[in-house]
Structures are given as C-alpha cells and as structure tokens.
Amino acid sequence: QVQLVESGGGLVQAGGSLRLSCAASGSIFSKNAMGWYRQAPGKQRELVAYVTTWGSTTYADSVKGRFTISSDGAKNTVYLQMNSLKPEDTADYYCNVVTFTKPAWGPGTQVTVSS
C-alpha cells in the first residue's frame, strides 16, 4: 500500500515553473509536518521545504523566495510551487514527514531544468 505518491515533475527551461503534488494517506498527513525533499545525482537527499499542521512554512536558503509549499487538508495533499527554476534545482523530488521515523519513500518525481 503506497502512502506517498508524487507527481508534477518534468523538463523545463531555466526561469520556468512547475507545481509538484504529493498525495498522502490521511493517517500521516493529519498528524505530521510534511516536507519536500530532493536528491540530485551523487548528492545526499536534502529537505527543501516543510509545512506544519498549523500552516507554518520553512524553506532551505537555496529555494527561499522561489518555492512555496502549501497543503490541502481536505485532499491530503501537499504542493510545491517552484518558480524561477535554476539548473541546480534538477533532482528527484520526494515528499515525506519531517520526523526521524518515516514511512517508506514514494516513487518521487523527476525535475530537470535546462539552461
């Protein structure tokens, strides 16, 4: 049973935009802060943004001002609006809780930004 499913990735030119979606099970979405992570080739997975159950948002310095995380409790979905994309944003993007103990990672969605 898949608990996390990401979608919305693709190939875009530098300066373009993408909106990623993450469909999560209600059992994990309703009680946990949800984050977006990314992993570029040869790099460790990093947390780029997260949103708490009360709506507080936090961003990595590398994406601050360009990315916006949001959530829809009715749909158990978390979004990542990515604007002004840069080639260094190229990575596989995943959603998950931000606590140490996590459910299995979903399939992720690939984002490729060309120059």
PDB file as gemmi writes it, atoms N, CA and C in Angstrom:
CRYST1    1.000    1.000    1.000  90.00  90.00  90.00 P 1                      
ATOM      1  N   GLN A   1       0.832  -1.188   0.000  1.00  0.00           N  
ATOM      2  CA  GLN A   1       0.000   0.000   0.000  1.00  0.00           C  
ATOM      3  C   GLN A   1       0.876   1.251   0.000  1.00  0.00           C  
ATOM      4  N   VAL A   2       0.729   2.031  -1.047  1.00  0.00           N  
ATOM      5  CA  VAL A   2       1.513   3.241  -1.208  1.00  0.00           C  
ATOM      6  C   VAL A   2       0.905   4.367  -0.383  1.00  0.00           C  
ATOM      7  N   GLN A   3       1.732   4.992   0.467  1.00  0.00           N  
ATOM      8  CA  GLN A   3       1.259   6.068   1.315  1.00  0.00           C  
ATOM      9  C   GLN A   3       1.607   7.454   0.788  1.00  0.00           C  
ATOM     10  N   LEU A   4       2.592   7.530  -0.093  1.00  0.00           N  
ATOM     11  CA  LEU A   4       3.061   8.799  -0.632  1.00  0.00           C  
ATOM     12  C   LEU A   4       3.276   8.663  -2.134  1.00  0.00           C  
ATOM     13  N   VAL A   5       2.634   9.525  -2.896  1.00  0.00           N  
ATOM     14  CA  VAL A   5       2.768   9.495  -4.349  1.00  0.00           C  
ATOM     15  C   VAL A   5       2.978  10.910  -4.860  1.00  0.00           C  
ATOM     16  N   GLU A   6       4.133  11.144  -5.469  1.00  0.00           N  
ATOM     17  CA  GLU A   6       4.480  12.452  -6.003  1.00  0.00           C  
ATOM     18  C   GLU A   6       4.164  12.528  -7.494  1.00  0.00           C  
ATOM     19  N   SER A   7       3.871  13.730  -7.959  1.00  0.00           N  
ATOM     20  CA  SER A   7       3.601  13.944  -9.368  1.00  0.00           C  
ATOM     21  C   SER A   7       3.880  15.400  -9.721  1.00  0.00           C  
ATOM     22  N   GLY A   8       3.924  15.686 -11.007  1.00  0.00           N  
ATOM     23  CA  GLY A   8       4.057  17.056 -11.473  1.00  0.00           C  
ATOM     24  C   GLY A   8       5.414  17.448 -12.010  1.00  0.00           C  
ATOM     25  N   GLY A   9       6.392  16.564 -11.913  1.00  0.00           N  
ATOM     26  CA  GLY A   9       7.715  16.885 -12.412  1.00  0.00           C  
ATOM     27  C   GLY A   9       7.755  16.912 -13.929  1.00  0.00           C  
ATOM     28  N   GLY A  10       8.896  17.330 -14.446  1.00  0.00           N  
ATOM     29  CA  GLY A  10       9.063  17.398 -15.876  1.00  0.00           C  
ATOM     30  C   GLY A  10      10.324  18.132 -16.257  1.00  0.00           C  
ATOM     31  N   LEU A  11      10.434  18.416 -17.541  1.00  0.00           N  
ATOM     32  CA  LEU A  11      11.578  19.134 -18.092  1.00  0.00           C  
ATOM     33  C   LEU A  11      11.163  20.561 -18.414  1.00  0.00           C  
ATOM     34  N   VAL A  12      11.864  21.520 -17.839  1.00  0.00           N  
ATOM     35  CA  VAL A  12      11.562  22.932 -18.080  1.00  0.00           C  
ATOM     36  C   VAL A  12      12.854  23.698 -18.312  1.00  0.00           C  
ATOM     37  N   GLN A  13      12.720  24.845 -18.951  1.00  0.00           N  
ATOM     38  CA  GLN A  13      13.860  25.730 -19.146  1.00  0.00           C  
ATOM     39  C   GLN A  13      14.116  26.553 -17.893  1.00  0.00           C  
ATOM     40  N   ALA A  14      15.346  26.990 -17.724  1.00  0.00           N  
ATOM     41  CA  ALA A  14      15.677  27.870 -16.610  1.00  0.00           C  
ATOM     42  C   ALA A  14      14.746  29.076 -16.616  1.00  0.00           C  
ATOM     43  N   GLY A  15      14.264  29.444 -15.430  1.00  0.00           N  
ATOM     44  CA  GLY A  15      13.328  30.541 -15.304  1.00  0.00           C  
ATOM     45  C   GLY A  15      11.880  30.113 -15.339  1.00  0.00           C  
ATOM     46  N   GLY A  16      11.643  28.867 -15.685  1.00  0.00           N  
ATOM     47  CA  GLY A  16      10.290  28.354 -15.761  1.00  0.00           C  
ATOM     48  C   GLY A  16       9.745  27.930 -14.418  1.00  0.00           C  
ATOM     49  N   SER A  17       8.538  27.375 -14.442  1.00  0.00           N  
ATOM     50  CA  SER A  17       7.847  26.986 -13.220  1.00  0.00           C  
ATOM     51  C   SER A  17       7.269  25.587 -13.326  1.00  0.00           C  
ATOM     52  N   LEU A  18       7.142  24.939 -12.182  1.00  0.00           N  
ATOM     53  CA  LEU A  18       6.476  23.654 -12.061  1.00  0.00           C  
ATOM     54  C   LEU A  18       5.735  23.633 -10.739  1.00  0.00           C  
ATOM     55  N   ARG A  19       4.662  22.878 -10.687  1.00  0.00           N  
ATOM     56  CA  ARG A  19       3.936  22.669  -9.446  1.00  0.00           C  
ATOM     57  C   ARG A  19       3.885  21.179  -9.152  1.00  0.00           C  
ATOM     58  N   LEU A  20       4.530  20.769  -8.074  1.00  0.00           N  
ATOM     59  CA  LEU A  20       4.550  19.379  -7.672  1.00  0.00           C  
ATOM     60  C   LEU A  20       3.417  19.100  -6.691  1.00  0.00           C  
ATOM     61  N   SER A  21       2.886  17.893  -6.752  1.00  0.00           N  
ATOM     62  CA  SER A  21       1.837  17.471  -5.839  1.00  0.00           C  
ATOM     63  C   SER A  21       2.252  16.186  -5.147  1.00  0.00           C  
ATOM     64  N   CYS A  22       1.833  16.029  -3.917  1.00  0.00           N  
ATOM     65  CA  CYS A  22       2.092  14.820  -3.146  1.00  0.00           C  
ATOM     66  C   CYS A  22       0.804  14.386  -2.488  1.00  0.00           C  
ATOM     67  N   ALA A  23       0.301  13.245  -2.904  1.00  0.00           N  
ATOM     68  CA  ALA A  23      -0.884  12.667  -2.292  1.00  0.00           C  
ATOM     69  C   ALA A  23      -0.447  11.740  -1.170  1.00  0.00           C  
ATOM     70  N   ALA A  24      -0.886  12.018   0.036  1.00  0.00           N  
ATOM     71  CA  ALA A  24      -0.506  11.247   1.210  1.00  0.00           C  
ATOM     72  C   ALA A  24      -1.723  10.626   1.863  1.00  0.00           C  
ATOM     73  N   SER A  25      -1.505   9.554   2.595  1.00  0.00           N  
ATOM     74  CA  SER A  25      -2.598   8.960   3.351  1.00  0.00           C  
ATOM     75  C   SER A  25      -2.991   9.902   4.480  1.00  0.00           C  
ATOM     76  N   GLY A  26      -4.254   9.896   4.831  1.00  0.00           N  
ATOM     77  CA  GLY A  26      -4.722  10.784   5.874  1.00  0.00           C  
ATOM     78  C   GLY A  26      -4.084  10.531   7.221  1.00  0.00           C  
ATOM     79  N   SER A  27      -3.711   9.290   7.493  1.00  0.00           N  
ATOM     80  CA  SER A  27      -3.145   8.939   8.789  1.00  0.00           C  
ATOM     81  C   SER A  27      -1.807   9.620   9.048  1.00  0.00           C  
ATOM     82  N   ILE A  28      -1.030   9.869   8.018  1.00  0.00           N  
ATOM     83  CA  ILE A  28       0.247  10.539   8.210  1.00  0.00           C  
ATOM     84  C   ILE A  28       0.131  12.043   7.952  1.00  0.00           C  
ATOM     85  N   PHE A  29      -0.738  12.423   7.048  1.00  0.00           N  
ATOM     86  CA  PHE A  29      -0.874  13.822   6.692  1.00  0.00           C  
ATOM     87  C   PHE A  29      -1.444  14.652   7.839  1.00  0.00           C  
ATOM     88  N   SER A  30      -2.430  14.124   8.526  1.00  0.00           N  
ATOM     89  CA  SER A  30      -3.152  14.901   9.528  1.00  0.00           C  
ATOM     90  C   SER A  30      -2.378  15.140  10.811  1.00  0.00           C  
ATOM     91  N   LYS A  31      -1.358  14.345  11.088  1.00  0.00           N  
ATOM     92  CA  LYS A  31      -0.654  14.428  12.359  1.00  0.00           C  
ATOM     93  C   LYS A  31       0.819  14.812  12.239  1.00  0.00           C  
ATOM     94  N   ASN A  32       1.283  15.108  11.055  1.00  0.00           N  
ATOM     95  CA  ASN A  32       2.709  15.356  10.850  1.00  0.00           C  
ATOM     96  C   ASN A  32       2.970  16.568   9.981  1.00  0.00           C  
ATOM     97  N   ALA A  33       4.077  17.228  10.261  1.00  0.00           N  
ATOM     98  CA  ALA A  33       4.574  18.226   9.332  1.00  0.00           C  
ATOM     99  C   ALA A  33       5.049  17.502   8.075  1.00  0.00           C  
ATOM    100  N   MET A  34       4.697  18.039   6.920  1.00  0.00           N  
ATOM    101  CA  MET A  34       5.049  17.421   5.653  1.00  0.00           C  
ATOM    102  C   MET A  34       6.103  18.246   4.934  1.00  0.00           C  
ATOM    103  N   GLY A  35       7.077  17.560   4.383  1.00  0.00           N  
ATOM    104  CA  GLY A  35       8.161  18.247   3.703  1.00  0.00           C  
ATOM    105  C   GLY A  35       8.398  17.744   2.301  1.00  0.00           C  
ATOM    106  N   TRP A  36       9.056  18.585   1.519  1.00  0.00           N  
ATOM    107  CA  TRP A  36       9.556  18.202   0.210  1.00  0.00           C  
ATOM    108  C   TRP A  36      11.061  18.057   0.301  1.00  0.00           C  
ATOM    109  N   TYR A  37      11.552  16.951  -0.219  1.00  0.00           N  
ATOM    110  CA  TYR A  37      12.973  16.651  -0.261  1.00  0.00           C  
ATOM    111  C   TYR A  37      13.406  16.516  -1.710  1.00  0.00           C  
ATOM    112  N   ARG A  38      14.686  16.670  -1.951  1.00  0.00           N  
ATOM    113  CA  ARG A  38      15.194  16.417  -3.288  1.00  0.00           C  
ATOM    114  C   ARG A  38      16.568  15.759  -3.201  1.00  0.00           C  
ATOM    115  N   GLN A  39      16.884  15.008  -4.228  1.00  0.00           N  
ATOM    116  CA  GLN A  39      18.172  14.340  -4.304  1.00  0.00           C  
ATOM    117  C   GLN A  39      18.706  14.455  -5.720  1.00  0.00           C  
ATOM    118  N   ALA A  40      19.806  15.157  -5.850  1.00  0.00           N  
ATOM    119  CA  ALA A  40      20.475  15.298  -7.128  1.00  0.00           C  
ATOM    120  C   ALA A  40      21.474  14.155  -7.294  1.00  0.00           C  
ATOM    121  N   PRO A  41      21.871  13.855  -8.524  1.00  0.00           N  
ATOM    122  CA  PRO A  41      22.834  12.769  -8.750  1.00  0.00           C  
ATOM    123  C   PRO A  41      24.107  12.954  -7.936  1.00  0.00           C  
ATOM    124  N   GLY A  42      24.508  11.909  -7.219  1.00  0.00           N  
ATOM    125  CA  GLY A  42      25.723  11.949  -6.425  1.00  0.00           C  
ATOM    126  C   GLY A  42      25.629  12.751  -5.145  1.00  0.00           C  
ATOM    127  N   LYS A  43      24.455  13.244  -4.804  1.00  0.00           N  
ATOM    128  CA  LYS A  43      24.269  14.062  -3.614  1.00  0.00           C  
ATOM    129  C   LYS A  43      23.339  13.379  -2.615  1.00  0.00           C  
ATOM    130  N   GLN A  44      23.424  13.808  -1.356  1.00  0.00           N  
ATOM    131  CA  GLN A  44      22.515  13.314  -0.334  1.00  0.00           C  
ATOM    132  C   GLN A  44      21.141  13.952  -0.512  1.00  0.00           C  
ATOM    133  N   ARG A  45      20.131  13.257  -0.029  1.00  0.00           N  
ATOM    134  CA  ARG A  45      18.794  13.820  -0.047  1.00  0.00           C  
ATOM    135  C   ARG A  45      18.735  14.986   0.930  1.00  0.00           C  
ATOM    136  N   GLU A  46      18.142  16.084   0.514  1.00  0.00           N  
ATOM    137  CA  GLU A  46      18.045  17.260   1.350  1.00  0.00           C  
ATOM    138  C   GLU A  46      16.607  17.745   1.463  1.00  0.00           C  
ATOM    139  N   LEU A  47      16.285  18.298   2.619  1.00  0.00           N  
ATOM    140  CA  LEU A  47      14.971  18.876   2.850  1.00  0.00           C  
ATOM    141  C   LEU A  47      14.964  20.293   2.306  1.00  0.00           C  
ATOM    142  N   VAL A  48      14.022  20.594   1.443  1.00  0.00           N  
ATOM    143  CA  VAL A  48      13.984  21.924   0.836  1.00  0.00           C  
ATOM    144  C   VAL A  48      12.865  22.797   1.394  1.00  0.00           C  
ATOM    145  N   ALA A  49      11.814  22.187   1.930  1.00  0.00           N  
ATOM    146  CA  ALA A  49      10.703  22.959   2.483  1.00  0.00           C  
ATOM    147  C   ALA A  49       9.798  22.049   3.294  1.00  0.00           C  
ATOM    148  N   TYR A  50       9.137  22.605   4.298  1.00  0.00           N  
ATOM    149  CA  TYR A  50       8.130  21.839   5.010  1.00  0.00           C  
ATOM    150  C   TYR A  50       7.048  22.753   5.551  1.00  0.00           C  
ATOM    151  N   VAL A  51       5.887  22.161   5.803  1.00  0.00           N  
ATOM    152  CA  VAL A  51       4.749  22.887   6.340  1.00  0.00           C  
ATOM    153  C   VAL A  51       4.196  22.105   7.526  1.00  0.00           C  
ATOM    154  N   THR A  52       3.914  22.796   8.624  1.00  0.00           N  
ATOM    155  CA  THR A  52       3.379  22.154   9.811  1.00  0.00           C  
ATOM    156  C   THR A  52       1.870  22.009   9.701  1.00  0.00           C  
ATOM    157  N   THR A  53       1.296  21.281  10.659  1.00  0.00           N  
ATOM    158  CA  THR A  53      -0.148  21.077  10.651  1.00  0.00           C  
ATOM    159  C   THR A  53      -0.912  22.364  10.900  1.00  0.00           C  
ATOM    160  N   TRP A  54      -0.252  23.362  11.482  1.00  0.00           N  
ATOM    161  CA  TRP A  54      -0.916  24.637  11.697  1.00  0.00           C  
ATOM    162  C   TRP A  54      -0.550  25.683  10.635  1.00  0.00           C  
ATOM    163  N   GLY A  55       0.189  25.260   9.614  1.00  0.00           N  
ATOM    164  CA  GLY A  55       0.420  26.123   8.474  1.00  0.00           C  
ATOM    165  C   GLY A  55       1.721  26.885   8.436  1.00  0.00           C  
ATOM    166  N   SER A  56       2.589  26.677   9.406  1.00  0.00           N  
ATOM    167  CA  SER A  56       3.890  27.337   9.389  1.00  0.00           C  
ATOM    168  C   SER A  56       4.774  26.705   8.325  1.00  0.00           C  
ATOM    169  N   THR A  57       5.491  27.526   7.571  1.00  0.00           N  
ATOM    170  CA  THR A  57       6.350  27.031   6.499  1.00  0.00           C  
ATOM    171  C   THR A  57       7.799  27.405   6.732  1.00  0.00           C  
ATOM    172  N   THR A  58       8.690  26.538   6.273  1.00  0.00           N  
ATOM    173  CA  THR A  58      10.124  26.745   6.402  1.00  0.00           C  
ATOM    174  C   THR A  58      10.790  26.314   5.112  1.00  0.00           C  
ATOM    175  N   TYR A  59      11.806  27.074   4.673  1.00  0.00           N  
ATOM    176  CA  TYR A  59      12.478  26.801   3.415  1.00  0.00           C  
ATOM    177  C   TYR A  59      13.983  26.764   3.580  1.00  0.00           C  
ATOM    178  N   ALA A  60      14.619  25.927   2.776  1.00  0.00           N  
ATOM    179  CA  ALA A  60      16.061  25.960   2.685  1.00  0.00           C  
ATOM    180  C   ALA A  60      16.482  27.252   2.003  1.00  0.00           C  
ATOM    181  N   ASP A  61      17.655  27.754   2.368  1.00  0.00           N  
ATOM    182  CA  ASP A  61      18.128  29.006   1.783  1.00  0.00           C  
ATOM    183  C   ASP A  61      18.204  28.938   0.255  1.00  0.00           C  
ATOM    184  N   SER A  62      18.500  27.774  -0.273  1.00  0.00           N  
ATOM    185  CA  SER A  62      18.679  27.629  -1.703  1.00  0.00           C  
ATOM    186  C   SER A  62      17.403  27.844  -2.509  1.00  0.00           C  
ATOM    187  N   VAL A  63      16.245  27.711  -1.872  1.00  0.00           N  
ATOM    188  CA  VAL A  63      14.978  27.850  -2.589  1.00  0.00           C  
ATOM    189  C   VAL A  63      14.120  28.989  -2.067  1.00  0.00           C  
ATOM    190  N   LYS A  64      14.555  29.633  -1.009  1.00  0.00           N  
ATOM    191  CA  LYS A  64      13.782  30.701  -0.391  1.00  0.00           C  
ATOM    192  C   LYS A  64      13.494  31.818  -1.391  1.00  0.00           C  
ATOM    193  N   GLY A  65      12.243  32.226  -1.449  1.00  0.00           N  
ATOM    194  CA  GLY A  65      11.835  33.270  -2.373  1.00  0.00           C  
ATOM    195  C   GLY A  65      11.421  32.763  -3.730  1.00  0.00           C  
ATOM    196  N   ARG A  66      11.711  31.508  -4.033  1.00  0.00           N  
ATOM    197  CA  ARG A  66      11.363  30.930  -5.325  1.00  0.00           C  
ATOM    198  C   ARG A  66      10.329  29.816  -5.210  1.00  0.00           C  
ATOM    199  N   PHE A  67      10.393  29.044  -4.129  1.00  0.00           N  
ATOM    200  CA  PHE A  67       9.484  27.919  -3.923  1.00  0.00           C  
ATOM    201  C   PHE A  67       8.464  28.263  -2.850  1.00  0.00           C  
ATOM    202  N   THR A  68       7.267  27.708  -2.981  1.00  0.00           N  
ATOM    203  CA  THR A  68       6.223  27.869  -1.982  1.00  0.00           C  
ATOM    204  C   THR A  68       5.580  26.521  -1.696  1.00  0.00           C  
ATOM    205  N   ILE A  69       5.588  26.119  -0.432  1.00  0.00           N  
ATOM    206  CA  ILE A  69       4.950  24.876  -0.035  1.00  0.00           C  
ATOM    207  C   ILE A  69       3.576  25.192   0.538  1.00  0.00           C  
ATOM    208  N   SER A  70       2.614  24.346   0.258  1.00  0.00           N  
ATOM    209  CA  SER A  70       1.271  24.523   0.784  1.00  0.00           C  
ATOM    210  C   SER A  70       0.626  23.159   0.946  1.00  0.00           C  
ATOM    211  N   SER A  71      -0.462  23.108   1.691  1.00  0.00           N  
ATOM    212  CA  SER A  71      -1.146  21.849   1.912  1.00  0.00           C  
ATOM    213  C   SER A  71      -2.649  22.037   1.843  1.00  0.00           C  
ATOM    214  N   ASP A  72      -3.332  20.971   1.492  1.00  0.00           N  
ATOM    215  CA  ASP A  72      -4.782  20.957   1.406  1.00  0.00           C  
ATOM    216  C   ASP A  72      -5.257  19.779   2.240  1.00  0.00           C  
ATOM    217  N   GLY A  73      -5.737  20.063   3.444  1.00  0.00           N  
ATOM    218  CA  GLY A  73      -6.156  19.009   4.346  1.00  0.00           C  
ATOM    219  C   GLY A  73      -7.314  18.184   3.826  1.00  0.00           C  
ATOM    220  N   ALA A  74      -8.209  18.801   3.089  1.00  0.00           N  
ATOM    221  CA  ALA A  74      -9.362  18.089   2.553  1.00  0.00           C  
ATOM    222  C   ALA A  74      -8.955  17.039   1.535  1.00  0.00           C  
ATOM    223  N   LYS A  75      -7.845  17.278   0.847  1.00  0.00           N  
ATOM    224  CA  LYS A  75      -7.364  16.358  -0.176  1.00  0.00           C  
ATOM    225  C   LYS A  75      -6.152  15.540   0.268  1.00  0.00           C  
ATOM    226  N   ASN A  76      -5.690  15.752   1.497  1.00  0.00           N  
ATOM    227  CA  ASN A  76      -4.483  15.080   1.995  1.00  0.00           C  
ATOM    228  C   ASN A  76      -3.336  15.232   1.002  1.00  0.00           C  
ATOM    229  N   THR A  77      -3.139  16.446   0.553  1.00  0.00           N  
ATOM    230  CA  THR A  77      -2.159  16.725  -0.489  1.00  0.00           C  
ATOM    231  C   THR A  77      -1.284  17.903  -0.100  1.00  0.00           C  
ATOM    232  N   VAL A  78       0.004  17.781  -0.363  1.00  0.00           N  
ATOM    233  CA  VAL A  78       0.939  18.872  -0.161  1.00  0.00           C  
ATOM    234  C   VAL A  78       1.510  19.251  -1.525  1.00  0.00           C  
ATOM    235  N   TYR A  79       1.691  20.550  -1.739  1.00  0.00           N  
ATOM    236  CA  TYR A  79       2.147  21.060  -3.019  1.00  0.00           C  
ATOM    237  C   TYR A  79       3.475  21.785  -2.864  1.00  0.00           C  
ATOM    238  N   LEU A  80       4.205  21.842  -3.957  1.00  0.00           N  
ATOM    239  CA  LEU A  80       5.403  22.654  -4.015  1.00  0.00           C  
ATOM    240  C   LEU A  80       5.372  23.441  -5.319  1.00  0.00           C  
ATOM    241  N   GLN A  81       5.090  24.732  -5.211  1.00  0.00           N  
ATOM    242  CA  GLN A  81       5.128  25.612  -6.364  1.00  0.00           C  
ATOM    243  C   GLN A  81       6.558  26.087  -6.543  1.00  0.00           C  
ATOM    244  N   MET A  82       7.147  25.787  -7.679  1.00  0.00           N  
ATOM    245  CA  MET A  82       8.535  26.122  -7.950  1.00  0.00           C  
ATOM    246  C   MET A  82       8.594  27.132  -9.083  1.00  0.00           C  
ATOM    247  N   ASN A  83       9.075  28.320  -8.784  1.00  0.00           N  
ATOM    248  CA  ASN A  83       9.215  29.382  -9.761  1.00  0.00           C  
ATOM    249  C   ASN A  83      10.686  29.734  -9.939  1.00  0.00           C  
ATOM    250  N   SER A  84      10.977  30.432 -11.015  1.00  0.00           N  
ATOM    251  CA  SER A  84      12.345  30.867 -11.302  1.00  0.00           C  
ATOM    252  C   SER A  84      13.331  29.715 -11.172  1.00  0.00           C  
ATOM    253  N   LEU A  85      12.997  28.602 -11.783  1.00  0.00           N  
ATOM    254  CA  LEU A  85      13.815  27.402 -11.647  1.00  0.00           C  
ATOM    255  C   LEU A  85      15.206  27.594 -12.237  1.00  0.00           C  
ATOM    256  N   LYS A  86      16.166  26.969 -11.579  1.00  0.00           N  
ATOM    257  CA  LYS A  86      17.561  27.021 -11.975  1.00  0.00           C  
ATOM    258  C   LYS A  86      18.062  25.620 -12.292  1.00  0.00           C  
ATOM    259  N   PRO A  87      19.098  25.492 -13.110  1.00  0.00           N  
ATOM    260  CA  PRO A  87      19.635  24.163 -13.402  1.00  0.00           C  
ATOM    261  C   PRO A  87      20.006  23.383 -12.139  1.00  0.00           C  
ATOM    262  N   GLU A  88      20.463  24.058 -11.100  1.00  0.00           N  
ATOM    263  CA  GLU A  88      20.829  23.383  -9.869  1.00  0.00           C  
ATOM    264  C   GLU A  88      19.633  22.835  -9.095  1.00  0.00           C  
ATOM    265  N   ASP A  89      18.418  23.150  -9.531  1.00  0.00           N  
ATOM    266  CA  ASP A  89      17.223  22.561  -8.943  1.00  0.00           C  
ATOM    267  C   ASP A  89      16.942  21.168  -9.503  1.00  0.00           C  
ATOM    268  N   THR A  90      17.674  20.775 -10.517  1.00  0.00           N  
ATOM    269  CA  THR A  90      17.487  19.460 -11.120  1.00  0.00           C  
ATOM    270  C   THR A  90      17.723  18.368 -10.085  1.00  0.00           C  
ATOM    271  N   ALA A  91      16.739  17.503  -9.890  1.00  0.00           N  
ATOM    272  CA  ALA A  91      16.812  16.456  -8.880  1.00  0.00           C  
ATOM    273  C   ALA A  91      15.544  15.620  -8.939  1.00  0.00           C  
ATOM    274  N   ASP A  92      15.574  14.511  -8.215  1.00  0.00           N  
ATOM    275  CA  ASP A  92      14.360  13.765  -7.945  1.00  0.00           C  
ATOM    276  C   ASP A  92      13.737  14.358  -6.687  1.00  0.00           C  
ATOM    277  N   TYR A  93      12.459  14.657  -6.742  1.00  0.00           N  
ATOM    278  CA  TYR A  93      11.764  15.288  -5.623  1.00  0.00           C  
ATOM    279  C   TYR A  93      10.823  14.305  -4.949  1.00  0.00           C  
ATOM    280  N   TYR A  94      10.844  14.305  -3.615  1.00  0.00           N  
ATOM    281  CA  TYR A  94      10.049  13.394  -2.806  1.00  0.00           C  
ATOM    282  C   TYR A  94       9.341  14.167  -1.704  1.00  0.00           C  
ATOM    283  N   CYS A  95       8.221  13.652  -1.253  1.00  0.00           N  
ATOM    284  CA  CYS A  95       7.584  14.195  -0.071  1.00  0.00           C  
ATOM    285  C   CYS A  95       7.625  13.166   1.041  1.00  0.00           C  
ATOM    286  N   ASN A  96       7.612  13.630   2.280  1.00  0.00           N  
ATOM    287  CA  ASN A  96       7.581  12.746   3.433  1.00  0.00           C  
ATOM    288  C   ASN A  96       7.403  13.601   4.687  1.00  0.00           C  
ATOM    289  N   VAL A  97       7.166  12.933   5.805  1.00  0.00           N  
ATOM    290  CA  VAL A  97       7.129  13.630   7.079  1.00  0.00           C  
ATOM    291  C   VAL A  97       8.539  14.103   7.398  1.00  0.00           C  
ATOM    292  N   VAL A  98       8.656  15.058   8.310  1.00  0.00           N  
ATOM    293  CA  VAL A  98       9.971  15.596   8.643  1.00  0.00           C  
ATOM    294  C   VAL A  98      10.543  15.009   9.934  1.00  0.00           C  
ATOM    295  N   THR A  99       9.830  14.114  10.582  1.00  0.00           N  
ATOM    296  CA  THR A  99      10.335  13.436  11.770  1.00  0.00           C  
ATOM    297  C   THR A  99      11.338  12.367  11.386  1.00  0.00           C  
ATOM    298  N   PHE A 100      12.108  11.886  12.382  1.00  0.00           N  
ATOM    299  CA  PHE A 100      13.143  10.897  12.116  1.00  0.00           C  
ATOM    300  C   PHE A 100      12.556   9.600  11.573  1.00  0.00           C  
ATOM    301  N   THR A 101      11.469   9.130  12.193  1.00  0.00           N  
ATOM    302  CA  THR A 101      10.823   7.910  11.745  1.00  0.00           C  
ATOM    303  C   THR A 101       9.844   8.249  10.624  1.00  0.00           C  
ATOM    304  N   LYS A 102      10.079   7.674   9.459  1.00  0.00           N  
ATOM    305  CA  LYS A 102       9.295   7.987   8.275  1.00  0.00           C  
ATOM    306  C   LYS A 102       8.671   6.740   7.672  1.00  0.00           C  
ATOM    307  N   PRO A 103       7.536   6.902   7.008  1.00  0.00           N  
ATOM    308  CA  PRO A 103       7.032   5.790   6.203  1.00  0.00           C  
ATOM    309  C   PRO A 103       7.934   5.629   4.984  1.00  0.00           C  
ATOM    310  N   ALA A 104       7.713   4.574   4.226  1.00  0.00           N  
ATOM    311  CA  ALA A 104       8.536   4.337   3.049  1.00  0.00           C  
ATOM    312  C   ALA A 104       8.436   5.506   2.077  1.00  0.00           C  
ATOM    313  N   TRP A 105       9.557   5.796   1.428  1.00  0.00           N  
ATOM    314  CA  TRP A 105       9.570   6.847   0.421  1.00  0.00           C  
ATOM    315  C   TRP A 105       8.726   6.452  -0.776  1.00  0.00           C  
ATOM    316  N   GLY A 106       8.081   7.442  -1.373  1.00  0.00           N  
ATOM    317  CA  GLY A 106       7.320   7.194  -2.576  1.00  0.00           C  
ATOM    318  C   GLY A 106       8.230   7.127  -3.783  1.00  0.00           C  
ATOM    319  N   PRO A 107       7.653   7.058  -4.972  1.00  0.00           N  
ATOM    320  CA  PRO A 107       8.466   6.937  -6.192  1.00  0.00           C  
ATOM    321  C   PRO A 107       9.215   8.208  -6.581  1.00  0.00           C  
ATOM    322  N   GLY A 108       8.800   9.332  -6.048  1.00  0.00           N  
ATOM    323  CA  GLY A 108       9.429  10.587  -6.403  1.00  0.00           C  
ATOM    324  C   GLY A 108       8.976  11.070  -7.774  1.00  0.00           C  
ATOM    325  N   THR A 109       9.355  12.290  -8.088  1.00  0.00           N  
ATOM    326  CA  THR A 109       9.070  12.838  -9.401  1.00  0.00           C  
ATOM    327  C   THR A 109      10.294  13.620  -9.866  1.00  0.00           C  
ATOM    328  N   GLN A 110      10.673  13.419 -11.111  1.00  0.00           N  
ATOM    329  CA  GLN A 110      11.903  13.994 -11.644  1.00  0.00           C  
ATOM    330  C   GLN A 110      11.677  15.417 -12.129  1.00  0.00           C  
ATOM    331  N   VAL A 111      12.561  16.302 -11.706  1.00  0.00           N  
ATOM    332  CA  VAL A 111      12.565  17.677 -12.186  1.00  0.00           C  
ATOM    333  C   VAL A 111      13.895  17.933 -12.874  1.00  0.00           C  
ATOM    334  N   THR A 112      13.840  18.330 -14.123  1.00  0.00           N  
ATOM    335  CA  THR A 112      15.042  18.652 -14.882  1.00  0.00           C  
ATOM    336  C   THR A 112      14.914  20.065 -15.423  1.00  0.00           C  
ATOM    337  N   VAL A 113      15.882  20.896 -15.099  1.00  0.00           N  
ATOM    338  CA  VAL A 113      15.881  22.285 -15.534  1.00  0.00           C  
ATOM    339  C   VAL A 113      17.049  22.493 -16.484  1.00  0.00           C  
ATOM    340  N   SER A 114      16.752  22.829 -17.704  1.00  0.00           N  
ATOM    341  CA  SER A 114      17.776  23.038 -18.715  1.00  0.00           C  
ATOM    342  C   SER A 114      18.181  24.497 -18.772  1.00  0.00           C  
ATOM    343  N   SER A 115      19.419  24.733 -19.185  1.00  0.00           N  
ATOM    344  CA  SER A 115      19.910  26.101 -19.324  1.00  0.00           C  
ATOM    345  C   SER A 115      19.815  26.576 -20.759  1.00  0.00           C  
TER     346      SER A 115                                                      
END                                                                             
